[in-house]
PDB file of C-alpha atoms in Angstrom:
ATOM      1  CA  UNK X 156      19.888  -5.713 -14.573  1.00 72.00           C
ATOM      2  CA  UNK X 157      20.269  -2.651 -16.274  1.00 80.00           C
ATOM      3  CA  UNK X 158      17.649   0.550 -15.895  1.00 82.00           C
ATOM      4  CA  UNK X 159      15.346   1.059 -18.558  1.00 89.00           C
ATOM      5  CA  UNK X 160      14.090   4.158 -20.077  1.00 92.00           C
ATOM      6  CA  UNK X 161      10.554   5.271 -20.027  1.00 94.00           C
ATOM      7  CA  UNK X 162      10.031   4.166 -23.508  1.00 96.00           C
ATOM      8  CA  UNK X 163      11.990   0.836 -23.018  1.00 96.00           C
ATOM      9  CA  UNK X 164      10.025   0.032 -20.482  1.00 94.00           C
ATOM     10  CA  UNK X 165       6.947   0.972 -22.296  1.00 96.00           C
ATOM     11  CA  UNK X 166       7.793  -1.628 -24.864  1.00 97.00           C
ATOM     12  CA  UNK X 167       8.661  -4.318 -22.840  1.00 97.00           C
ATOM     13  CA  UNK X 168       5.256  -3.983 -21.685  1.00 96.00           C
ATOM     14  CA  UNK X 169       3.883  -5.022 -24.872  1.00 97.00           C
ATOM     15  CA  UNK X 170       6.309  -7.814 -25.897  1.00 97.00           C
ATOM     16  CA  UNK X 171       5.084  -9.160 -22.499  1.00 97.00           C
ATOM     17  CA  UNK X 172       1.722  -9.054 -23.236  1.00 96.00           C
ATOM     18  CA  UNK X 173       2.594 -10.433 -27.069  1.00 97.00           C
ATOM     19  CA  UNK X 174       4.724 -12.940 -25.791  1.00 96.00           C
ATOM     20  CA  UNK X 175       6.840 -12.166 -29.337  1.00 96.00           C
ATOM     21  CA  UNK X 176       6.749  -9.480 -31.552  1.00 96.00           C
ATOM     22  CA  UNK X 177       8.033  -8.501 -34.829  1.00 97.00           C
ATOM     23  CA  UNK X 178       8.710  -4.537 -34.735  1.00 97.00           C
ATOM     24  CA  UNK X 179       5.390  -3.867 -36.831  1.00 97.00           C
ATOM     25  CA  UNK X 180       3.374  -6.302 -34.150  1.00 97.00           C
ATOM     26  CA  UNK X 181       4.448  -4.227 -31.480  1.00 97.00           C
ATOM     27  CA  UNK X 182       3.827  -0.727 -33.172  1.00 97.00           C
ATOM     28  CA  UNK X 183       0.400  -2.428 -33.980  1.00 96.00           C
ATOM     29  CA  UNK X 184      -0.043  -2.193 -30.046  1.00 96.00           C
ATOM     30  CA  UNK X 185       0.659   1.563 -29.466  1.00 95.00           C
ATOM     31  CA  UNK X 186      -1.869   4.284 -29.865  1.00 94.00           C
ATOM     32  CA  UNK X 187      -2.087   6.737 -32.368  1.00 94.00           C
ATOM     33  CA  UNK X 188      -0.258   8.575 -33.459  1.00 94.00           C
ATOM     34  CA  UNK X 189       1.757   5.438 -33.850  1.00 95.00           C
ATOM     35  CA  UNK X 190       6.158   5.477 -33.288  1.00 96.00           C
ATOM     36  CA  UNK X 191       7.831   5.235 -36.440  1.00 96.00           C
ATOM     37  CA  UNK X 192       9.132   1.753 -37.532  1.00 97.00           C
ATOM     38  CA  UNK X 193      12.260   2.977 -36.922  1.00 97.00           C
ATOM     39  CA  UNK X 194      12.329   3.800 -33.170  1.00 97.00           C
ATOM     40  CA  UNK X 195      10.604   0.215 -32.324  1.00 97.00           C
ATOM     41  CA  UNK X 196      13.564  -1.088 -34.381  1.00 97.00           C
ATOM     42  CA  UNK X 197      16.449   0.872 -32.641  1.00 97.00           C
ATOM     43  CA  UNK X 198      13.957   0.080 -28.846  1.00 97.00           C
ATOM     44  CA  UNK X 199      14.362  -3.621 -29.442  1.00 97.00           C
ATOM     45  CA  UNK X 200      18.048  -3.905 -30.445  1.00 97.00           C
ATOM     46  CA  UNK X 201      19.122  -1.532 -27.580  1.00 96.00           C
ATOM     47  CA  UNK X 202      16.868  -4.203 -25.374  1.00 97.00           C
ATOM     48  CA  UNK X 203      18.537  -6.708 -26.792  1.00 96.00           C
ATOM     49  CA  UNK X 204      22.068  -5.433 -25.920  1.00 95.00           C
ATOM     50  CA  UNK X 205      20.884  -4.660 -22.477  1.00 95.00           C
ATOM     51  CA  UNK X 206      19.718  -8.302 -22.122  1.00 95.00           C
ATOM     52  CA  UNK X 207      15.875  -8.346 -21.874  1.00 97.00           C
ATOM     53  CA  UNK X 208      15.237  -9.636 -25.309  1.00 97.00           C
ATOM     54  CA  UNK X 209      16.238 -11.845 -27.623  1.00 97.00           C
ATOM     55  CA  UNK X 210      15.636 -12.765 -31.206  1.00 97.00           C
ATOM     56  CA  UNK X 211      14.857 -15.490 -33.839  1.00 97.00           C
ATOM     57  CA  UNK X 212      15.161 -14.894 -37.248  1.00 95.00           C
ATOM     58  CA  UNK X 213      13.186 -15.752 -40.202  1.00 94.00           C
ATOM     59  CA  UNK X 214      14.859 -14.536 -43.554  1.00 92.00           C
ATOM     60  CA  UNK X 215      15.970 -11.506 -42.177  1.00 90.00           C
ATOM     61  CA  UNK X 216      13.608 -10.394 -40.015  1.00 94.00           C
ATOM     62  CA  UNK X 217      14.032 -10.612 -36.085  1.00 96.00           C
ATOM     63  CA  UNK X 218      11.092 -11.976 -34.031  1.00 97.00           C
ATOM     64  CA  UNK X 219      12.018 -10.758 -29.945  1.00 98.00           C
ATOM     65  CA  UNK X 220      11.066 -12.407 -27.258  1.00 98.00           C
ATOM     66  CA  UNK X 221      11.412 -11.724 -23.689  1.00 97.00           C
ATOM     67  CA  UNK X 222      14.388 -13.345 -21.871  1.00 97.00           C
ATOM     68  CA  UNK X 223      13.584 -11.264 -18.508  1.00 94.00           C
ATOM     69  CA  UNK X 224       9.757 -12.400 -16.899  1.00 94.00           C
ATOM     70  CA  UNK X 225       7.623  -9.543 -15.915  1.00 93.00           C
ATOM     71  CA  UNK X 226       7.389 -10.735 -12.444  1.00 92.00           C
ATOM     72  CA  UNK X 227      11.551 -10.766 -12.339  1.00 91.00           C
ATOM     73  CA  UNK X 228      11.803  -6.931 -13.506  1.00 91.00           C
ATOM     74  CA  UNK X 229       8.897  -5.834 -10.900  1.00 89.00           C
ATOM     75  CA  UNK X 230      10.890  -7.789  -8.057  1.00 89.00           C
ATOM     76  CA  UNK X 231      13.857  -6.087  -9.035  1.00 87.00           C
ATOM     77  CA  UNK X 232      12.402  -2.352  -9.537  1.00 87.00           C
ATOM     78  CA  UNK X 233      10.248  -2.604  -6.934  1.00 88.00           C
ATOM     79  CA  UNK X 234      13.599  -3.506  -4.581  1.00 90.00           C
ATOM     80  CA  UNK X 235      14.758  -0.820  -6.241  1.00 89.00           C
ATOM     81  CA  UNK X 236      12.379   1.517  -4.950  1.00 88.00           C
ATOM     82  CA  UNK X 237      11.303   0.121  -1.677  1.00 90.00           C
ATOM     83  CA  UNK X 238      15.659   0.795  -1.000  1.00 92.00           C
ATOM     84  CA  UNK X 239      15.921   3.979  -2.478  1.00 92.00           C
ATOM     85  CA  UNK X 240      13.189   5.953  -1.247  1.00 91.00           C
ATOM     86  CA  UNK X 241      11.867   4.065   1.545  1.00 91.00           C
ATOM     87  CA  UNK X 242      14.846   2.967   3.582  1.00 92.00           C
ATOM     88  CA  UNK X 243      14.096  -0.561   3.000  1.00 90.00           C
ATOM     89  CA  UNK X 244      10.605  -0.124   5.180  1.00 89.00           C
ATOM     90  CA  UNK X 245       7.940  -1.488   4.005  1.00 84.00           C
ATOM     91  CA  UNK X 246       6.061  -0.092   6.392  1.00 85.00           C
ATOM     92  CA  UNK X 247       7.327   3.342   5.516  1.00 87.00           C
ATOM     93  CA  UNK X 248       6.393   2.643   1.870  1.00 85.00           C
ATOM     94  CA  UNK X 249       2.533   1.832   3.319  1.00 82.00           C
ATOM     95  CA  UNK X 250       2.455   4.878   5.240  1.00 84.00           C
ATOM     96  CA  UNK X 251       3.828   6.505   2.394  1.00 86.00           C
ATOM     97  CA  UNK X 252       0.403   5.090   0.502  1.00 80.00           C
ATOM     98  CA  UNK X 253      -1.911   5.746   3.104  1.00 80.00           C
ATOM     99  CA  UNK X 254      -0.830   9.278   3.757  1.00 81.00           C
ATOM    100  CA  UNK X 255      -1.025  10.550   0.336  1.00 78.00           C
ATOM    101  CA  UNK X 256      -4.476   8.559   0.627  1.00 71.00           C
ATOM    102  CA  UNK X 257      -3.625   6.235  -2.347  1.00 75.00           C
ATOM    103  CA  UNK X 258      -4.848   3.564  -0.334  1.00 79.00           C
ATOM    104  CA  UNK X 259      -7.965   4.166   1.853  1.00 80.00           C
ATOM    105  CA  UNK X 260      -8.487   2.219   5.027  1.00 80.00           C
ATOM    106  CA  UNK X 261     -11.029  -0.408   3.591  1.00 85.00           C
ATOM    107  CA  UNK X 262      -7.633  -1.508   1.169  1.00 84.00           C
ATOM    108  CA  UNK X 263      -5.429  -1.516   3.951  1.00 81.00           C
ATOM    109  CA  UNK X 264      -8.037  -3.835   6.015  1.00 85.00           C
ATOM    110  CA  UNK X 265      -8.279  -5.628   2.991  1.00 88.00           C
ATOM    111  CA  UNK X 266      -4.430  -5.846   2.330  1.00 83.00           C
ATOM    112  CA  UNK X 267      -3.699  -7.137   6.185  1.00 83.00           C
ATOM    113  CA  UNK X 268      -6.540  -9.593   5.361  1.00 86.00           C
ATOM    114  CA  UNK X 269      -4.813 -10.513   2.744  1.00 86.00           C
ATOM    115  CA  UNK X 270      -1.637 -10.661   4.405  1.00 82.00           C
ATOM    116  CA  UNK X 271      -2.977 -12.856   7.014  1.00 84.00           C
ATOM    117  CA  UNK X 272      -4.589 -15.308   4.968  1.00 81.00           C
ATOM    118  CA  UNK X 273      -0.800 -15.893   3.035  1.00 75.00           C
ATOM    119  CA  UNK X 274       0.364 -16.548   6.547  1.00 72.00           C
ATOM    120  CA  UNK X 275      -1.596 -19.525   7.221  1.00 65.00           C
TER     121      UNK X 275
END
């Protein structure tokens, strides 16, 4: 799978939600000020060539869809992450969490509950 940009990323976002898009759906979606027509155009293509959309057409105009689930691009980044800056520990990533108190101790009962319960 190849990296997205911040703003690729951003717009996969809201073809997932959409399920489909035309460009002016997903601009429609973005807060004001809104991205020119444009840049959603040239976002989508270079998506397209990367391989997480695809299109259908309707008299020239391109309707994209997602070919890559959500869940299947957070598995990989998160991977991605967990390897690259946490040696492949999730433990270290946790403590990570916990020590820059992103996570307070209730969550991380409530995580090993969690945990537990997907255990049995």
């Amino acid at each position: 799978m190849k990296k997205l940009s911040r703003k690729e990323e951003e717009l996969m976002q809201v073809i997932w939600d959409l399920d489909k898009a035309f460009v002016k759906d997903a601009i429609e979606q973005y807060p004001e000020p809104k991205p020119h027509y444009n840049t959603i155009a040239t976002l989508m293509k270079r998506l397209e060539e990367k391989g997480y959309l695809a299109h259908h057409e309707y008299g020239g105009s391109y309707e994209y869809y997602p070919v890559i689930a959500k869940e299947s691009y957070k598995d990989t980044f998160m991977k991605k992450v967990l390897h690259t800056f946490f040696d492949n520990s999730y433990l270290n990533m946790l403590a990570y969490f916990a020590k820059e108190e992103k996570i307070s101790p209730d969550e991380m009962k409530a995580l090993v509950k969690m945990i537990e319960k997907d255990k049995k």
